[in-house]
PDB file of C-alpha atoms and ligand atoms in Angstrom:
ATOM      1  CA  UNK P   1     -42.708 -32.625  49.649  1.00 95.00           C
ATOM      2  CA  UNK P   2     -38.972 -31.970  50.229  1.00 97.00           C
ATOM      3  CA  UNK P   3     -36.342 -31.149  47.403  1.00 98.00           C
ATOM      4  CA  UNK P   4     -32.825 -32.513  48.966  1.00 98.00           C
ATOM      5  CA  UNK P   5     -29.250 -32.899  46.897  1.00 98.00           C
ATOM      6  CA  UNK P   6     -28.953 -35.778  45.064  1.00 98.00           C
ATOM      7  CA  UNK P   7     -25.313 -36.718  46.827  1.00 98.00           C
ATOM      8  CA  UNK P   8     -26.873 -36.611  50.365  1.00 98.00           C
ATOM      9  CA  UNK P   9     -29.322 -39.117  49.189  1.00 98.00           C
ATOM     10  CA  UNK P  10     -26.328 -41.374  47.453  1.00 98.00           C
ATOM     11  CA  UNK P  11     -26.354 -40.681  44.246  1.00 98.00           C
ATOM     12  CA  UNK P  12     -22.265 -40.470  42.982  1.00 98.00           C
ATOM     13  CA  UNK P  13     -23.081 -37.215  41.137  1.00 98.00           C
ATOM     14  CA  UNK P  14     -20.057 -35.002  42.974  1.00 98.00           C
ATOM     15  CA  UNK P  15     -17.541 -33.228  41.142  1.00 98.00           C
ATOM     16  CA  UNK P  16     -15.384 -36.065  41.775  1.00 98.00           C
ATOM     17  CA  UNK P  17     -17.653 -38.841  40.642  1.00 98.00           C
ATOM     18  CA  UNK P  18     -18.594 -39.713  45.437  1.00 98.00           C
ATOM     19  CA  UNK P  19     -21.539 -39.333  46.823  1.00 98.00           C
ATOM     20  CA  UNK P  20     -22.271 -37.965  50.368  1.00 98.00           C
ATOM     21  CA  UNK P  21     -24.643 -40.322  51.721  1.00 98.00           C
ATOM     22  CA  UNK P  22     -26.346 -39.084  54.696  1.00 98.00           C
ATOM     23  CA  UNK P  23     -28.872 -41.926  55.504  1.00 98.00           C
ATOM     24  CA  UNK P  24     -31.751 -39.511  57.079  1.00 97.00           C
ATOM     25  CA  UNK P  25     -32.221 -38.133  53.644  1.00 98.00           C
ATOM     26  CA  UNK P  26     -31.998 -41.468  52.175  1.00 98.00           C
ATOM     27  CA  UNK P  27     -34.594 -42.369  54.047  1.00 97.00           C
ATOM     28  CA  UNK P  28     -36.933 -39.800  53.157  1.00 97.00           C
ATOM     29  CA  UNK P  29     -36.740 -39.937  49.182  1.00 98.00           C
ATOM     30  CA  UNK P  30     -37.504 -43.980  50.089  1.00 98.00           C
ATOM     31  CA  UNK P  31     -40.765 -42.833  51.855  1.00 96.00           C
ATOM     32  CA  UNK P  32     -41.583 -40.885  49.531  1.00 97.00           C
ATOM     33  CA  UNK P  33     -41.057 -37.251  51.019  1.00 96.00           C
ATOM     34  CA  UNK P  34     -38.347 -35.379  49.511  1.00 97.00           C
ATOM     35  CA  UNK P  35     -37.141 -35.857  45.539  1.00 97.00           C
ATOM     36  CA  UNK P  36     -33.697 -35.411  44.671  1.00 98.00           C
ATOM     37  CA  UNK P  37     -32.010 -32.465  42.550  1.00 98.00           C
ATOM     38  CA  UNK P  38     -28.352 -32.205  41.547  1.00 98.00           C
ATOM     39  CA  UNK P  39     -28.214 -28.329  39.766  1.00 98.00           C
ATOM     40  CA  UNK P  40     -24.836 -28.877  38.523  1.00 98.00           C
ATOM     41  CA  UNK P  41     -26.344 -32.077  36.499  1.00 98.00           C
ATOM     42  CA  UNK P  42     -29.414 -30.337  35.932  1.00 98.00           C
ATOM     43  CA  UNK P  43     -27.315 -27.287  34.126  1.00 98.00           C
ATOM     44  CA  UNK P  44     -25.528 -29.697  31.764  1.00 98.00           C
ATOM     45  CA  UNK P  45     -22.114 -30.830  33.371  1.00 98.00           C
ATOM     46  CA  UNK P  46     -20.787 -34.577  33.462  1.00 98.00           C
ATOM     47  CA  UNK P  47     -19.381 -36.207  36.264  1.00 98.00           C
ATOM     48  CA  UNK P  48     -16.696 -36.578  37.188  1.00 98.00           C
ATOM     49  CA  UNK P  49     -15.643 -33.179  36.432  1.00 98.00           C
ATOM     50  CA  UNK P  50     -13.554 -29.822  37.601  1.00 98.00           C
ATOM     51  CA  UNK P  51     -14.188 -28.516  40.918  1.00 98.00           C
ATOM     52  CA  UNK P  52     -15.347 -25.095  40.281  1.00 98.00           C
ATOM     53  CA  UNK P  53     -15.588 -22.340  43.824  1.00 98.00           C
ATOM     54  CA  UNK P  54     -16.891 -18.782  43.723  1.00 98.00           C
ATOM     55  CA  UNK P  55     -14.219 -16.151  43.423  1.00 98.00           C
ATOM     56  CA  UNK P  56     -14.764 -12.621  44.537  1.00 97.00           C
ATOM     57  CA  UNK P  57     -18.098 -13.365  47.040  1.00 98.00           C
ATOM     58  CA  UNK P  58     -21.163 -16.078  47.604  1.00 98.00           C
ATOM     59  CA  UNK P  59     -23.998 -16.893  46.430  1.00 98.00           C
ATOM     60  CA  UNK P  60     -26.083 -14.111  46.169  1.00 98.00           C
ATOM     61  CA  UNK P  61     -23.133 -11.621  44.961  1.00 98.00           C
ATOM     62  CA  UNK P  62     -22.984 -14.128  41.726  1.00 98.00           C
ATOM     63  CA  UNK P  63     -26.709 -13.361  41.222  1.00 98.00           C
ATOM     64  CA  UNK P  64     -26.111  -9.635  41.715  1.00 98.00           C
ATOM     65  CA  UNK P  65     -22.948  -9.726  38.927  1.00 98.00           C
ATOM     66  CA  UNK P  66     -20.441  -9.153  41.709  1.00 98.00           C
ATOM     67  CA  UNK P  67     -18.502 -12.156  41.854  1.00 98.00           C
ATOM     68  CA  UNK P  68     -18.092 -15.552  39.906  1.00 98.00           C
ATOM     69  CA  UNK P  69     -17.855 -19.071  39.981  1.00 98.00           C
ATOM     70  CA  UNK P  70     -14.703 -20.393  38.072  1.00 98.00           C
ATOM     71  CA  UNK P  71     -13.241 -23.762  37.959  1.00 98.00           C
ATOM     72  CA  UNK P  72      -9.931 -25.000  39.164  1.00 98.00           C
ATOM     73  CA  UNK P  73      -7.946 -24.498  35.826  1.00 98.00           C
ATOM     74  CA  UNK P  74      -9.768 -20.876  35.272  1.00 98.00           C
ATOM     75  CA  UNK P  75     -12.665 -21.658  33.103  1.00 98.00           C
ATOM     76  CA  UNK P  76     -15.729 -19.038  33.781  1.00 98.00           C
ATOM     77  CA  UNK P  77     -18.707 -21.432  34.074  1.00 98.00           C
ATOM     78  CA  UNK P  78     -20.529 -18.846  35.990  1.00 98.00           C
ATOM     79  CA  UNK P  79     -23.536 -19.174  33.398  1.00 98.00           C
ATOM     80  CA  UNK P  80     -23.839 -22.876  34.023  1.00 98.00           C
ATOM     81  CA  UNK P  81     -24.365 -22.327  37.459  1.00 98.00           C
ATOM     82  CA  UNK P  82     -26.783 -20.113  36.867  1.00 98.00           C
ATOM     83  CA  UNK P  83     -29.135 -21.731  34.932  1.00 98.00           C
ATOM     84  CA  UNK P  84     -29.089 -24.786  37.178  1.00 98.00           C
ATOM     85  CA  UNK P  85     -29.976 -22.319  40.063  1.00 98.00           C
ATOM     86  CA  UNK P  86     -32.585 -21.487  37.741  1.00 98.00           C
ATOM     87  CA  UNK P  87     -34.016 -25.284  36.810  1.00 98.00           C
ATOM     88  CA  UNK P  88     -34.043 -26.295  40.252  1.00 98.00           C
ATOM     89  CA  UNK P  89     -35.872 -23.298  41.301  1.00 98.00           C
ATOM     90  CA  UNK P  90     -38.823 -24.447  37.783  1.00 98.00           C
ATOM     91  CA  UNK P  91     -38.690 -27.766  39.839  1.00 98.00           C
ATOM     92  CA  UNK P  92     -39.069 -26.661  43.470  1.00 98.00           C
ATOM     93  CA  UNK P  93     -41.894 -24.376  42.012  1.00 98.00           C
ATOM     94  CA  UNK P  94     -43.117 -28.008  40.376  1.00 97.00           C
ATOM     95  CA  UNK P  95     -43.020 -29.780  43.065  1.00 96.00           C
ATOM     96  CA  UNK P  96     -45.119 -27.554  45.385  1.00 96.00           C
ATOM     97  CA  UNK P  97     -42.019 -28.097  48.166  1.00 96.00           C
ATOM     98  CA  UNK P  98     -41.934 -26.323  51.160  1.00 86.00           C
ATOM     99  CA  UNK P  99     -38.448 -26.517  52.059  1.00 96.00           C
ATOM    100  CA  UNK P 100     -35.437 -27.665  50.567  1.00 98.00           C
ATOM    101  CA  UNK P 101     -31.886 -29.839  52.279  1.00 98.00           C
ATOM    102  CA  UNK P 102     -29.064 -28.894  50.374  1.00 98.00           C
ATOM    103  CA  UNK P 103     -25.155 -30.206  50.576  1.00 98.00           C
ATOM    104  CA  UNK P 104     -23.550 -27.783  52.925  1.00 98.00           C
ATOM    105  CA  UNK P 105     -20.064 -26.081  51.255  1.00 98.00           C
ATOM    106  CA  UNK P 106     -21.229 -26.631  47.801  1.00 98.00           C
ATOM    107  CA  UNK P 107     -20.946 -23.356  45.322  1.00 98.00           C
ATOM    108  CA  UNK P 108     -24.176 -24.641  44.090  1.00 98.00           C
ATOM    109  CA  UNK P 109     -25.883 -26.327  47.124  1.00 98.00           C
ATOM    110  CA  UNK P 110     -24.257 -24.300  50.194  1.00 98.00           C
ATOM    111  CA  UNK P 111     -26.561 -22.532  52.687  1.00 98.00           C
ATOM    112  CA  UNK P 112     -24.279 -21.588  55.485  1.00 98.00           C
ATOM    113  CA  UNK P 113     -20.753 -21.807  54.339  1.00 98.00           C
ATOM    114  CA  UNK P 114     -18.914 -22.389  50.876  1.00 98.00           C
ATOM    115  CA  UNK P 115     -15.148 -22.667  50.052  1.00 98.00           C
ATOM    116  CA  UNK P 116     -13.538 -19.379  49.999  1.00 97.00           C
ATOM    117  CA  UNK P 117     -12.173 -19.281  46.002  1.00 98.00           C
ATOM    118  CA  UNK P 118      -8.610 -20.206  46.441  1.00 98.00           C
ATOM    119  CA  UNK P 119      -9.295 -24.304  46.409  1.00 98.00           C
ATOM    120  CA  UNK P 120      -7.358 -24.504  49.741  1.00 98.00           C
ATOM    121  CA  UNK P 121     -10.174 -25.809  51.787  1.00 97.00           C
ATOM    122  CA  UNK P 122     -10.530 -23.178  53.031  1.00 98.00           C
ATOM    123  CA  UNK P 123     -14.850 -21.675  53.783  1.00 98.00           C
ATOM    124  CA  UNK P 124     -16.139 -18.572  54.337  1.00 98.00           C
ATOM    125  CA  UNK P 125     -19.794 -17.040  55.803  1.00 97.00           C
ATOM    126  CA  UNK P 126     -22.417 -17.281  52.694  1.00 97.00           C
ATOM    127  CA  UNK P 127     -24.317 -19.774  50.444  1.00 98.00           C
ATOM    128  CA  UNK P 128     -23.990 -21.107  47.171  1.00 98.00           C
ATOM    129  CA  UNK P 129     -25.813 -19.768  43.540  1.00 98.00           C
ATOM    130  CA  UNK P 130     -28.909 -22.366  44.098  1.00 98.00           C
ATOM    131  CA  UNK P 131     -29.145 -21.570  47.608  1.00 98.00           C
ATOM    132  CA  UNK P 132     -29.292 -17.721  46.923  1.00 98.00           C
ATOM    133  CA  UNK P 133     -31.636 -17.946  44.536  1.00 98.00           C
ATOM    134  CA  UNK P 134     -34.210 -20.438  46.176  1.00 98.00           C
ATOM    135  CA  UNK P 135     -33.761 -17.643  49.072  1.00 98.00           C
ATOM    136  CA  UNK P 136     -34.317 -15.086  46.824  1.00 98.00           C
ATOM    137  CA  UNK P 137     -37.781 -16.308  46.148  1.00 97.00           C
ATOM    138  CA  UNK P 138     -38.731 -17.436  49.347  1.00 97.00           C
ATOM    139  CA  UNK P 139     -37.854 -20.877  49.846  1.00 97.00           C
ATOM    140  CA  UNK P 140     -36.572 -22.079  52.991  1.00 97.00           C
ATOM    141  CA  UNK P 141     -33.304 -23.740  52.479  1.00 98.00           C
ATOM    142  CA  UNK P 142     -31.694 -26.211  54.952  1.00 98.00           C
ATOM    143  CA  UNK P 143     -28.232 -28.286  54.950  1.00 98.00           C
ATOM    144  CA  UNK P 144     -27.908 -31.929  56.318  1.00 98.00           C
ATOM    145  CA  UNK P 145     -26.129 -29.432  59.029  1.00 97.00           C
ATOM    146  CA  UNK P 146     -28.911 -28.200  60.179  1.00 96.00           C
ATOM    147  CA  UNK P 147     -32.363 -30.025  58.879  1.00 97.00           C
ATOM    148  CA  UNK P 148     -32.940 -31.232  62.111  1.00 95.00           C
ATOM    149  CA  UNK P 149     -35.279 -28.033  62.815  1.00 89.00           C
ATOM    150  CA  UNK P 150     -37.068 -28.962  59.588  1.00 93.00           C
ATOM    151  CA  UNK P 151     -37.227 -32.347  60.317  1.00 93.00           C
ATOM    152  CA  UNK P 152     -39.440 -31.521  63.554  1.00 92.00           C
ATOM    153  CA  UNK P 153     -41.764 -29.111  62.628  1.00 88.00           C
ATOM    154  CA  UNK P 154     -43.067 -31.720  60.024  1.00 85.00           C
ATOM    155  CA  UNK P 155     -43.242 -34.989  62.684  1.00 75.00           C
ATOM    156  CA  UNK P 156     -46.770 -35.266  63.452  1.00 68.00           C
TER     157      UNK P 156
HETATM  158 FE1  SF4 F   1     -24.985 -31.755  42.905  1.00 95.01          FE
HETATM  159 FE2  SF4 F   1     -25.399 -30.010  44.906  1.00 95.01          FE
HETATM  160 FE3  SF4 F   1     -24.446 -32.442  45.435  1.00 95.01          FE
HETATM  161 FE4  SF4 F   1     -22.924 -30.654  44.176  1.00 95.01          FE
HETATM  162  S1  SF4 F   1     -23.681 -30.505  46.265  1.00 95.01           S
HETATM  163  S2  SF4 F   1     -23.171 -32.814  43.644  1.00 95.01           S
HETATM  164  S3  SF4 F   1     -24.458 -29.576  42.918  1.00 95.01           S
HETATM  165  S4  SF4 F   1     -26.465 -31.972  44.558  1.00 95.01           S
END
């Protein structure tokens, strides 16, 4: 079993109330192989709601205390992130999945590149809090950038 974003797969749960459709992963949650996860839902935010980006670092320097994730208009909600890191991890673990396809850029979902902090559009080099913390405990994480690799090694 696969764990893959909930936007790649269609549902409108971005910030900004869109989806990001990618129709491979679609396909997969219709057979059956891969469920779908939204952390930012999973920690308690609505959609649509304020784009939030890591300030100070990635990923795994949010997990180590070094740098946060704050919203446009300034609001901490590094916390929130945290604990949905943290629930989709209880539901990978659930699950039994061996590998997970996550929404590249995200500060949640990210595995390769996020947006820098200053909401310009702007990405740097690292991964996002659930990312980082799937990592952190051993589960491979891919991006609908790369899951192509994945996507092989499990065709019969
Ligand atoms: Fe949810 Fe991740 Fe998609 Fe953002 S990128 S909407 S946190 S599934």
């Amino acid at each position: 079993m696969l764990v893959v974003s909930s936007c790649l797969a269609g549902l409108k749960v971005r910030y900004n109330g869109s989806h990001s459709l990618h129709s491979v992963i679609e396909r997969l949650v219709i057979e059956g192989k891969a469920i779908t996860i939204c952390p930012e839902l999973l920690s308690g935010f609505s959609t649509p709601r304020e784009p939030a980006e890591i300030i100070g670092g990635n990923g795994q320097d949010v997990l180590n205390g070094k740098a946060r994730v704050v919203e446009k208009s300034g609001r901490d909600v590094t916390d929130m992130y945290l604990d949905g890191a943290e629930k989709t991890l209880e539901l990978v673990k659930q699950y039994k999945a061996t590998a997970v396809i996550l929404k590249e850029y995200s500060p949640s979902c990210g595995s390769t590149k996020i947006y820098n902090g200053d909401f310009d559009g702007s990405l740097i080099s690292g991964d996002g809090v659930t990312s980082a913390l799937l990592r952190k405990h051993g589960i491979e994480v891919y991006s609908e950038r790369n899951m192509n690799q994945l996507l092989e090694s499990m065709t019969p």
